[in-house]
Structures are given as structure tokens and as C-alpha cells.
Amino acid sequence: MKTWSWRTEKGATILAVEGEVDGNTAPDLEKALLALLLRGSRRVAVDLGRVGYLSSAGLRVLVRAHGEALRLGGALRLFGASNRVRLAFEMANLDKILPLLASRETAEEGW
Amino acid sequence: MRPHARSALKIEARFDSLSAIRRFAHEALARLGCREDHADSLVHALDEAATNAVEHGYKGTPGELEITVERNGTELAVRLRDWAPAFDPTGHPPPDLSLPLHARPTGGLGIHLMRSLADEVRYRSVPGGGNEVTLVKWMEAQEGEGAS
């Protein structure tokens, strides 16, 4: 798994994730997300479009980072999830709390 | 069609074995004629079971996992064997998914996904030590015919 991030013109920070997020790689995703929040990014949109697999370890990291962003007065948004990733969110009933947005454009609107 | 076919893998119980475990199970299920979406579900359920065994079973101590993929007629079974202290995931209470996010315990999510993804989850405490979790999917009668 690898991640990279950049700031958009609309003031959001996009974190793109590529690969498989499992019990082995989820700690790296957590570090990347927390590093962005610590550096002051408050509107973080995670691009899941290149994530082929996401286990409960990855779900927990996203939930924790979402909680941390809220605590800091920001928010975490997710977009681009594949059907497989979407299914894991739905089974965990997390899609109601951490909605999976269709596109980056939607994720950047109305923070 | 080979109604009784079996593949097995023995591997170190570590988080960095997970991707090899998933790849092995995916290939074995494909050889048995398993539908792609069913294989994805079984492999995900297996990954959650293996993660639990590494994290809560062995708790970071060295150990092994043995994965067996087997087809008996229309039953596809993925079995995870470990030699860690007894832990029955089928006896674990389901998480309360209606609770607000901050009030939810983080544990139990993997077990919940494992149960949701497989048609059946069986647990056996192995005499002499260890655990065996079997994740099952039932195939349609005509599914996988012609698979070698």
C-alpha cells in the first residue's frame, strides 16, 4: 500500500491510497492520516479509488481518523470506493456515519 | 468437475503473511470453480480470521497458521488452523452497529464481517491445542463445472 497527498484549490487535502489495506498496512494509513491532521489539514478527503481490498483493520483506521478530525474541528471524507470496499462499509454499518461519496468533486463541496 | 479437491498452505502467523494468505486462498478457490464474488467474500472472511489469530490468538508471539481450501460437492470450505490459546469467534457477541461511532467498541468488527461474508462459520477447539475456524460458502449445483 502507498499513499500520497496534495492540497486542492478549494482548500481540501486529498489523500490518495493505492493497494491493499489490511492488518499489515493499516498502521501506515493511520500514520499518513494523523500526519496530515497534525500538520494542520482539517478537510481531508481520502481517495479510495485505487484500493483493491479493505479489511476491518482499515475500517477502524478510517473511523479513528474521522473521530480525530472531528475533535480538531475538521472532517474526513471518503470517495471513489469500489463495490468491494463499499460492501465492507455497508456490512459494518459505517456508510451511514462515514458516507462514501461518488467523486472528488462531491467530496470537495460544502465543508 | 472434481468434487473433492484440496489445497493447503502453512505460513508464519504474522501480519505480513496476510497478503500471501489471501493470494493463496483466491487461487485455490478459483481452481475449484468458485464464483469470483464468493471467492472475494471467503478470502475477506479468511483474512479477518487470520488477523484475529495473529492479534488476539498469538498476541505477537511466534506461531504458525495453516490454511486449507477444500470443496466437497457444493460446499466450499476455507479452514484456518492455529496453535494459539482457545478462542471461539462464533461465541463473540455481535457488535452494536446502531451505537454512535464514538461509543462503539472497535473490537469485534472483524468477527462481524467474517460472519456476514461467509454462509456459515464453524469453530472447533482442537484437542491437544489450537483452534480451527471453517468458513463455508455453498455453490449452486451447476457452478464450477469443468473447473480442474
PDB file of C-alpha atoms in Angstrom:
ATOM      1  CA  MET A   1       0.000   0.000   0.000  1.00  0.00           C
ATOM      2  CA  LYS A   2       1.165   3.546  -0.661  1.00  0.00           C
ATOM      3  CA  THR A   3      -0.312   6.980  -0.076  1.00  0.00           C
ATOM      4  CA  TRP A   4       0.317  10.480  -1.366  1.00  0.00           C
ATOM      5  CA  SER A   5      -1.392  13.766  -0.672  1.00  0.00           C
ATOM      6  CA  TRP A   6      -1.824  17.274  -2.008  1.00  0.00           C
ATOM      7  CA  ARG A   7      -3.798  20.414  -1.244  1.00  0.00           C
ATOM      8  CA  THR A   8      -6.511  21.411  -3.742  1.00  0.00           C
ATOM      9  CA  GLU A   9      -7.563  24.908  -4.874  1.00  0.00           C
ATOM     10  CA  LYS A  10     -10.727  24.571  -2.791  1.00  0.00           C
ATOM     11  CA  GLY A  11      -8.682  24.149   0.391  1.00  0.00           C
ATOM     12  CA  ALA A  12      -9.177  20.428   0.906  1.00  0.00           C
ATOM     13  CA  THR A  13      -6.342  17.941   1.269  1.00  0.00           C
ATOM     14  CA  ILE A  14      -6.653  14.827  -0.835  1.00  0.00           C
ATOM     15  CA  LEU A  15      -5.020  11.650   0.450  1.00  0.00           C
ATOM     16  CA  ALA A  16      -4.824   9.067  -2.320  1.00  0.00           C
ATOM     17  CA  VAL A  17      -4.430   5.450  -1.234  1.00  0.00           C
ATOM     18  CA  GLU A  18      -3.256   2.674  -3.527  1.00  0.00           C
ATOM     19  CA  GLY A  19      -3.123  -1.062  -2.819  1.00  0.00           C
ATOM     20  CA  GLU A  20      -4.491  -3.327  -0.117  1.00  0.00           C
ATOM     21  CA  VAL A  21      -5.355  -2.047   3.364  1.00  0.00           C
ATOM     22  CA  ASP A  22      -5.149  -4.947   5.817  1.00  0.00           C
ATOM     23  CA  GLY A  23      -3.810  -5.687   9.307  1.00  0.00           C
ATOM     24  CA  ASN A  24      -0.291  -5.260   7.960  1.00  0.00           C
ATOM     25  CA  THR A  25      -0.675  -1.965   6.079  1.00  0.00           C
ATOM     26  CA  ALA A  26      -3.444  -0.226   8.083  1.00  0.00           C
ATOM     27  CA  PRO A  27      -0.904   1.270  10.567  1.00  0.00           C
ATOM     28  CA  ASP A  28       0.801   3.054   7.624  1.00  0.00           C
ATOM     29  CA  LEU A  29      -2.531   4.525   6.535  1.00  0.00           C
ATOM     30  CA  GLU A  30      -3.156   5.667  10.103  1.00  0.00           C
ATOM     31  CA  LYS A  31       0.261   7.371  10.245  1.00  0.00           C
ATOM     32  CA  ALA A  32      -0.400   9.149   6.942  1.00  0.00           C
ATOM     33  CA  LEU A  33      -3.823  10.388   8.084  1.00  0.00           C
ATOM     34  CA  LEU A  34      -2.661  11.514  11.514  1.00  0.00           C
ATOM     35  CA  ALA A  35       0.371  13.265   9.978  1.00  0.00           C
ATOM     36  CA  LEU A  36      -1.958  15.338   7.758  1.00  0.00           C
ATOM     37  CA  LEU A  37      -4.145  16.278  10.737  1.00  0.00           C
ATOM     38  CA  LEU A  38      -1.098  17.148  12.848  1.00  0.00           C
ATOM     39  CA  ARG A  39       0.281  19.345  10.051  1.00  0.00           C
ATOM     40  CA  GLY A  40      -2.949  21.323  10.165  1.00  0.00           C
ATOM     41  CA  SER A  41      -5.092  19.845   7.409  1.00  0.00           C
ATOM     42  CA  ARG A  42      -8.676  19.874   8.608  1.00  0.00           C
ATOM     43  CA  ARG A  43     -10.596  18.975   5.449  1.00  0.00           C
ATOM     44  CA  VAL A  44      -9.187  15.642   4.418  1.00  0.00           C
ATOM     45  CA  ALA A  45     -10.766  13.740   1.536  1.00  0.00           C
ATOM     46  CA  VAL A  46      -9.490  10.169   1.114  1.00  0.00           C
ATOM     47  CA  ASP A  47      -9.423   8.821  -2.439  1.00  0.00           C
ATOM     48  CA  LEU A  48     -10.186   5.081  -2.185  1.00  0.00           C
ATOM     49  CA  GLY A  49     -10.322   4.612  -5.959  1.00  0.00           C
ATOM     50  CA  ARG A  50      -7.115   2.530  -6.097  1.00  0.00           C
ATOM     51  CA  VAL A  51      -7.855   0.456  -3.006  1.00  0.00           C
ATOM     52  CA  GLY A  52      -8.431  -3.157  -4.069  1.00  0.00           C
ATOM     53  CA  TYR A  53      -9.033  -4.500  -0.598  1.00  0.00           C
ATOM     54  CA  LEU A  54     -10.003  -3.030   2.770  1.00  0.00           C
ATOM     55  CA  SER A  55     -10.362  -5.160   5.888  1.00  0.00           C
ATOM     56  CA  SER A  56     -11.757  -4.250   9.314  1.00  0.00           C
ATOM     57  CA  ALA A  57      -8.246  -3.018  10.229  1.00  0.00           C
ATOM     58  CA  GLY A  58      -8.584  -0.336   7.514  1.00  0.00           C
ATOM     59  CA  LEU A  59     -12.150   0.487   8.538  1.00  0.00           C
ATOM     60  CA  ARG A  60     -11.018   1.044  12.129  1.00  0.00           C
ATOM     61  CA  VAL A  61      -8.246   3.400  10.998  1.00  0.00           C
ATOM     62  CA  LEU A  62     -10.686   5.494   8.934  1.00  0.00           C
ATOM     63  CA  VAL A  63     -13.158   5.632  11.837  1.00  0.00           C
ATOM     64  CA  ARG A  64     -10.421   6.671  14.270  1.00  0.00           C
ATOM     65  CA  ALA A  65      -9.063   9.336  11.907  1.00  0.00           C
ATOM     66  CA  HIS A  66     -12.614  10.633  11.362  1.00  0.00           C
ATOM     67  CA  GLY A  67     -13.021  10.939  15.148  1.00  0.00           C
ATOM     68  CA  GLU A  68      -9.698  12.730  15.442  1.00  0.00           C
ATOM     69  CA  ALA A  69     -10.579  15.147  12.611  1.00  0.00           C
ATOM     70  CA  LEU A  70     -13.918  15.965  14.287  1.00  0.00           C
ATOM     71  CA  ARG A  71     -12.139  16.535  17.603  1.00  0.00           C
ATOM     72  CA  LEU A  72      -9.865  19.058  15.875  1.00  0.00           C
ATOM     73  CA  GLY A  73     -12.823  20.828  14.308  1.00  0.00           C
ATOM     74  CA  GLY A  74     -12.327  19.283  10.868  1.00  0.00           C
ATOM     75  CA  ALA A  75     -13.769  16.372   8.955  1.00  0.00           C
ATOM     76  CA  LEU A  76     -12.767  13.324   6.981  1.00  0.00           C
ATOM     77  CA  ARG A  77     -14.492  12.387   3.740  1.00  0.00           C
ATOM     78  CA  LEU A  78     -14.167   9.344   1.534  1.00  0.00           C
ATOM     79  CA  PHE A  79     -14.690   8.970  -2.192  1.00  0.00           C
ATOM     80  CA  GLY A  80     -14.105   6.626  -5.116  1.00  0.00           C
ATOM     81  CA  ALA A  81     -14.711   3.342  -3.252  1.00  0.00           C
ATOM     82  CA  SER A  82     -15.066   0.181  -5.357  1.00  0.00           C
ATOM     83  CA  ASN A  83     -18.055  -2.123  -4.884  1.00  0.00           C
ATOM     84  CA  ARG A  84     -15.902  -4.465  -2.759  1.00  0.00           C
ATOM     85  CA  VAL A  85     -14.845  -1.670  -0.421  1.00  0.00           C
ATOM     86  CA  ARG A  86     -18.399  -0.318  -0.332  1.00  0.00           C
ATOM     87  CA  LEU A  87     -19.690  -3.753   0.703  1.00  0.00           C
ATOM     88  CA  ALA A  88     -17.323  -3.850   3.702  1.00  0.00           C
ATOM     89  CA  PHE A  89     -18.551  -0.390   4.784  1.00  0.00           C
ATOM     90  CA  GLU A  90     -22.173  -1.418   4.436  1.00  0.00           C
ATOM     91  CA  MET A  91     -21.710  -4.683   6.326  1.00  0.00           C
ATOM     92  CA  ALA A  92     -20.064  -2.754   9.170  1.00  0.00           C
ATOM     93  CA  ASN A  93     -22.914  -0.203   9.005  1.00  0.00           C
ATOM     94  CA  LEU A  94     -20.314   2.550   8.694  1.00  0.00           C
ATOM     95  CA  ASP A  95     -21.623   4.032   5.449  1.00  0.00           C
ATOM     96  CA  LYS A  96     -24.254   5.987   7.430  1.00  0.00           C
ATOM     97  CA  ILE A  97     -21.600   7.666   9.593  1.00  0.00           C
ATOM     98  CA  LEU A  98     -18.747   7.968   7.152  1.00  0.00           C
ATOM     99  CA  PRO A  99     -20.531   8.276   3.794  1.00  0.00           C
ATOM    100  CA  LEU A 100     -18.813   7.058   0.645  1.00  0.00           C
ATOM    101  CA  LEU A 101     -19.050   9.914  -1.816  1.00  0.00           C
ATOM    102  CA  ALA A 102     -19.167   9.276  -5.538  1.00  0.00           C
ATOM    103  CA  SER A 103     -16.457  11.655  -6.721  1.00  0.00           C
ATOM    104  CA  ARG A 104     -13.713  14.012  -5.674  1.00  0.00           C
ATOM    105  CA  GLU A 105     -15.895  16.939  -6.817  1.00  0.00           C
ATOM    106  CA  THR A 106     -18.666  15.886  -4.381  1.00  0.00           C
ATOM    107  CA  ALA A 107     -16.100  15.378  -1.617  1.00  0.00           C
ATOM    108  CA  GLU A 108     -14.788  18.921  -2.093  1.00  0.00           C
ATOM    109  CA  GLU A 109     -18.189  20.629  -1.903  1.00  0.00           C
ATOM    110  CA  GLY A 110     -19.737  22.340   1.146  1.00  0.00           C
ATOM    111  CA  TRP A 111     -17.349  21.607   4.023  1.00  0.00           C
TER     112      TRP A 111
ATOM    113  CA  MET B   1     -15.575 -31.389 -12.050  1.00  0.00           C
ATOM    114  CA  ARG B   2     -13.535 -32.647  -9.100  1.00  0.00           C
ATOM    115  CA  PRO B   3     -15.930 -32.775  -6.154  1.00  0.00           C
ATOM    116  CA  HIS B   4     -13.139 -33.469  -3.639  1.00  0.00           C
ATOM    117  CA  ALA B   5     -10.132 -31.232  -4.146  1.00  0.00           C
ATOM    118  CA  ARG B   6      -7.912 -29.706  -1.516  1.00  0.00           C
ATOM    119  CA  SER B   7      -5.048 -27.179  -1.258  1.00  0.00           C
ATOM    120  CA  ALA B   8      -3.093 -26.309   1.871  1.00  0.00           C
ATOM    121  CA  LEU B   9      -0.636 -23.625   2.981  1.00  0.00           C
ATOM    122  CA  LYS B  10       1.362 -23.387   6.206  1.00  0.00           C
ATOM    123  CA  ILE B  11       2.747 -19.947   6.977  1.00  0.00           C
ATOM    124  CA  GLU B  12       4.120 -17.857   9.839  1.00  0.00           C
ATOM    125  CA  ALA B  13       1.429 -16.154  11.949  1.00  0.00           C
ATOM    126  CA  ARG B  14       2.389 -12.561  11.158  1.00  0.00           C
ATOM    127  CA  PHE B  15       0.561  -9.552   9.749  1.00  0.00           C
ATOM    128  CA  ASP B  16       2.914  -9.530   6.775  1.00  0.00           C
ATOM    129  CA  SER B  17       1.735 -13.057   5.854  1.00  0.00           C
ATOM    130  CA  LEU B  18      -1.820 -11.802   5.236  1.00  0.00           C
ATOM    131  CA  SER B  19      -1.393 -10.847   1.596  1.00  0.00           C
ATOM    132  CA  ALA B  20       0.198 -14.247   0.761  1.00  0.00           C
ATOM    133  CA  ILE B  21      -2.679 -15.964   2.602  1.00  0.00           C
ATOM    134  CA  ARG B  22      -5.255 -14.032   0.557  1.00  0.00           C
ATOM    135  CA  ARG B  23      -3.456 -14.765  -2.714  1.00  0.00           C
ATOM    136  CA  PHE B  24      -3.173 -18.484  -1.922  1.00  0.00           C
ATOM    137  CA  ALA B  25      -6.868 -18.796  -0.983  1.00  0.00           C
ATOM    138  CA  HIS B  26      -8.013 -16.801  -4.011  1.00  0.00           C
ATOM    139  CA  GLU B  27      -6.059 -19.002  -6.422  1.00  0.00           C
ATOM    140  CA  ALA B  28      -7.198 -22.227  -4.713  1.00  0.00           C
ATOM    141  CA  LEU B  29     -10.858 -21.131  -4.815  1.00  0.00           C
ATOM    142  CA  ALA B  30     -10.575 -20.175  -8.500  1.00  0.00           C
ATOM    143  CA  ARG B  31      -9.157 -23.627  -9.286  1.00  0.00           C
ATOM    144  CA  LEU B  32     -12.187 -25.170  -7.547  1.00  0.00           C
ATOM    145  CA  GLY B  33     -14.538 -23.195  -9.779  1.00  0.00           C
ATOM    146  CA  CYS B  34     -15.678 -20.754  -7.109  1.00  0.00           C
ATOM    147  CA  ARG B  35     -17.568 -17.699  -8.355  1.00  0.00           C
ATOM    148  CA  GLU B  36     -15.439 -14.527  -8.217  1.00  0.00           C
ATOM    149  CA  ASP B  37     -17.724 -12.662  -5.776  1.00  0.00           C
ATOM    150  CA  HIS B  38     -17.968 -15.704  -3.495  1.00  0.00           C
ATOM    151  CA  ALA B  39     -14.178 -16.091  -3.585  1.00  0.00           C
ATOM    152  CA  ASP B  40     -13.771 -12.385  -2.656  1.00  0.00           C
ATOM    153  CA  SER B  41     -16.107 -12.869   0.327  1.00  0.00           C
ATOM    154  CA  LEU B  42     -14.436 -16.071   1.546  1.00  0.00           C
ATOM    155  CA  VAL B  43     -10.960 -14.566   1.163  1.00  0.00           C
ATOM    156  CA  HIS B  44     -12.012 -11.462   3.104  1.00  0.00           C
ATOM    157  CA  ALA B  45     -13.567 -13.644   5.850  1.00  0.00           C
ATOM    158  CA  LEU B  46     -10.331 -15.671   5.994  1.00  0.00           C
ATOM    159  CA  ASP B  47      -8.229 -12.501   6.247  1.00  0.00           C
ATOM    160  CA  GLU B  48     -10.333 -11.330   9.220  1.00  0.00           C
ATOM    161  CA  ALA B  49      -9.974 -14.746  10.905  1.00  0.00           C
ATOM    162  CA  ALA B  50      -6.199 -14.814  10.303  1.00  0.00           C
ATOM    163  CA  THR B  51      -5.822 -11.218  11.561  1.00  0.00           C
ATOM    164  CA  ASN B  52      -7.669 -12.217  14.750  1.00  0.00           C
ATOM    165  CA  ALA B  53      -5.436 -15.267  15.207  1.00  0.00           C
ATOM    166  CA  VAL B  54      -2.272 -13.150  14.874  1.00  0.00           C
ATOM    167  CA  GLU B  55      -3.559 -10.287  17.025  1.00  0.00           C
ATOM    168  CA  HIS B  56      -5.655 -11.980  19.717  1.00  0.00           C
ATOM    169  CA  GLY B  57      -4.534 -15.619  19.481  1.00  0.00           C
ATOM    170  CA  TYR B  58      -0.750 -15.486  19.254  1.00  0.00           C
ATOM    171  CA  LYS B  59      -0.592 -11.872  20.565  1.00  0.00           C
ATOM    172  CA  GLY B  60       2.667 -11.209  18.762  1.00  0.00           C
ATOM    173  CA  THR B  61       4.375 -14.447  19.826  1.00  0.00           C
ATOM    174  CA  PRO B  62       5.785 -16.671  17.058  1.00  0.00           C
ATOM    175  CA  GLY B  63       3.458 -19.300  15.654  1.00  0.00           C
ATOM    176  CA  GLU B  64       2.003 -20.806  12.517  1.00  0.00           C
ATOM    177  CA  LEU B  65      -1.220 -20.697  10.572  1.00  0.00           C
ATOM    178  CA  GLU B  66      -2.422 -23.464   8.302  1.00  0.00           C
ATOM    179  CA  ILE B  67      -4.969 -22.693   5.614  1.00  0.00           C
ATOM    180  CA  THR B  68      -6.870 -25.415   3.823  1.00  0.00           C
ATOM    181  CA  VAL B  69      -9.197 -24.784   0.899  1.00  0.00           C
ATOM    182  CA  GLU B  70     -11.486 -27.639   0.073  1.00  0.00           C
ATOM    183  CA  ARG B  71     -14.535 -28.461  -1.983  1.00  0.00           C
ATOM    184  CA  ASN B  72     -16.962 -31.204  -1.060  1.00  0.00           C
ATOM    185  CA  GLY B  73     -19.679 -31.314  -3.696  1.00  0.00           C
ATOM    186  CA  THR B  74     -21.370 -27.910  -3.496  1.00  0.00           C
ATOM    187  CA  GLU B  75     -19.684 -26.878  -0.249  1.00  0.00           C
ATOM    188  CA  LEU B  76     -16.591 -24.675  -0.445  1.00  0.00           C
ATOM    189  CA  ALA B  77     -14.699 -24.594   2.832  1.00  0.00           C
ATOM    190  CA  VAL B  78     -11.748 -22.425   3.816  1.00  0.00           C
ATOM    191  CA  ARG B  79     -10.237 -23.642   7.076  1.00  0.00           C
ATOM    192  CA  LEU B  80      -7.845 -21.759   9.330  1.00  0.00           C
ATOM    193  CA  ARG B  81      -5.912 -23.758  11.892  1.00  0.00           C
ATOM    194  CA  ASP B  82      -3.726 -22.199  14.584  1.00  0.00           C
ATOM    195  CA  TRP B  83      -1.895 -23.418  17.672  1.00  0.00           C
ATOM    196  CA  ALA B  84      -2.760 -20.426  19.854  1.00  0.00           C
ATOM    197  CA  PRO B  85      -4.844 -20.464  23.086  1.00  0.00           C
ATOM    198  CA  ALA B  86      -8.522 -21.327  22.579  1.00  0.00           C
ATOM    199  CA  PHE B  87     -10.703 -18.539  21.165  1.00  0.00           C
ATOM    200  CA  ASP B  88     -14.179 -19.113  19.755  1.00  0.00           C
ATOM    201  CA  PRO B  89     -15.173 -16.261  17.388  1.00  0.00           C
ATOM    202  CA  THR B  90     -18.662 -17.734  16.934  1.00  0.00           C
ATOM    203  CA  GLY B  91     -19.274 -17.160  20.659  1.00  0.00           C
ATOM    204  CA  HIS B  92     -18.222 -13.485  20.448  1.00  0.00           C
ATOM    205  CA  PRO B  93     -21.199 -11.121  20.909  1.00  0.00           C
ATOM    206  CA  PRO B  94     -22.081  -9.210  17.714  1.00  0.00           C
ATOM    207  CA  PRO B  95     -21.163  -5.501  17.809  1.00  0.00           C
ATOM    208  CA  ASP B  96     -23.971  -2.992  18.336  1.00  0.00           C
ATOM    209  CA  LEU B  97     -23.836  -1.283  14.935  1.00  0.00           C
ATOM    210  CA  SER B  98     -26.565   1.175  15.911  1.00  0.00           C
ATOM    211  CA  LEU B  99     -24.354   2.899  18.501  1.00  0.00           C
ATOM    212  CA  PRO B 100     -22.848   6.276  17.586  1.00  0.00           C
ATOM    213  CA  LEU B 101     -19.305   5.995  16.280  1.00  0.00           C
ATOM    214  CA  HIS B 102     -17.518   7.234  19.395  1.00  0.00           C
ATOM    215  CA  ALA B 103     -19.457   4.813  21.615  1.00  0.00           C
ATOM    216  CA  ARG B 104     -18.665   1.710  19.570  1.00  0.00           C
ATOM    217  CA  PRO B 105     -16.038  -0.698  20.769  1.00  0.00           C
ATOM    218  CA  THR B 106     -13.520  -1.173  17.978  1.00  0.00           C
ATOM    219  CA  GLY B 107     -13.056  -4.911  18.574  1.00  0.00           C
ATOM    220  CA  GLY B 108     -15.492  -7.417  17.194  1.00  0.00           C
ATOM    221  CA  LEU B 109     -15.779  -5.713  13.814  1.00  0.00           C
ATOM    222  CA  GLY B 110     -13.586  -8.330  12.105  1.00  0.00           C
ATOM    223  CA  ILE B 111     -15.657 -11.155  13.568  1.00  0.00           C
ATOM    224  CA  HIS B 112     -18.855  -9.431  12.485  1.00  0.00           C
ATOM    225  CA  LEU B 113     -17.529  -9.098   8.914  1.00  0.00           C
ATOM    226  CA  MET B 114     -16.350 -12.720   8.927  1.00  0.00           C
ATOM    227  CA  ARG B 115     -19.850 -13.899   9.882  1.00  0.00           C
ATOM    228  CA  SER B 116     -21.521 -11.612   7.339  1.00  0.00           C
ATOM    229  CA  LEU B 117     -19.243 -12.656   4.457  1.00  0.00           C
ATOM    230  CA  ALA B 118     -19.442 -16.444   4.887  1.00  0.00           C
ATOM    231  CA  ASP B 119     -22.637 -18.508   4.611  1.00  0.00           C
ATOM    232  CA  GLU B 120     -21.568 -20.415   7.715  1.00  0.00           C
ATOM    233  CA  VAL B 121     -18.765 -20.114  10.287  1.00  0.00           C
ATOM    234  CA  ARG B 122     -17.803 -23.218  12.283  1.00  0.00           C
ATOM    235  CA  TYR B 123     -15.421 -23.303  15.214  1.00  0.00           C
ATOM    236  CA  ARG B 124     -13.617 -26.214  16.791  1.00  0.00           C
ATOM    237  CA  SER B 125     -11.183 -26.190  19.683  1.00  0.00           C
ATOM    238  CA  VAL B 126      -8.589 -28.708  18.531  1.00  0.00           C
ATOM    239  CA  PRO B 127      -7.829 -31.451  21.064  1.00  0.00           C
ATOM    240  CA  GLY B 128      -4.193 -31.044  22.103  1.00  0.00           C
ATOM    241  CA  GLY B 129      -4.206 -27.297  21.466  1.00  0.00           C
ATOM    242  CA  GLY B 130      -5.244 -24.653  18.998  1.00  0.00           C
ATOM    243  CA  ASN B 131      -8.276 -23.536  17.083  1.00  0.00           C
ATOM    244  CA  GLU B 132      -9.913 -24.339  13.791  1.00  0.00           C
ATOM    245  CA  VAL B 133     -12.267 -21.882  12.115  1.00  0.00           C
ATOM    246  CA  THR B 134     -14.073 -23.079   8.986  1.00  0.00           C
ATOM    247  CA  LEU B 135     -15.655 -20.566   6.622  1.00  0.00           C
ATOM    248  CA  VAL B 136     -18.207 -22.012   4.240  1.00  0.00           C
ATOM    249  CA  LYS B 137     -19.942 -20.912   1.050  1.00  0.00           C
ATOM    250  CA  TRP B 138     -22.467 -23.080  -0.742  1.00  0.00           C
ATOM    251  CA  MET B 139     -22.231 -23.221  -4.519  1.00  0.00           C
ATOM    252  CA  GLU B 140     -25.134 -23.619  -6.888  1.00  0.00           C
ATOM    253  CA  ALA B 141     -25.285 -27.219  -8.154  1.00  0.00           C
ATOM    254  CA  GLN B 142     -24.142 -26.310 -11.695  1.00  0.00           C
ATOM    255  CA  GLU B 143     -21.455 -23.856 -10.558  1.00  0.00           C
ATOM    256  CA  GLY B 144     -17.838 -24.583 -11.355  1.00  0.00           C
ATOM    257  CA  GLU B 145     -18.480 -27.490 -13.674  1.00  0.00           C
ATOM    258  CA  GLY B 146     -15.483 -28.031 -15.879  1.00  0.00           C
ATOM    259  CA  ALA B 147     -13.096 -26.491 -13.341  1.00  0.00           C
ATOM    260  CA  SER B 148      -9.953 -28.545 -12.978  1.00  0.00           C
TER     261      SER B 148
END
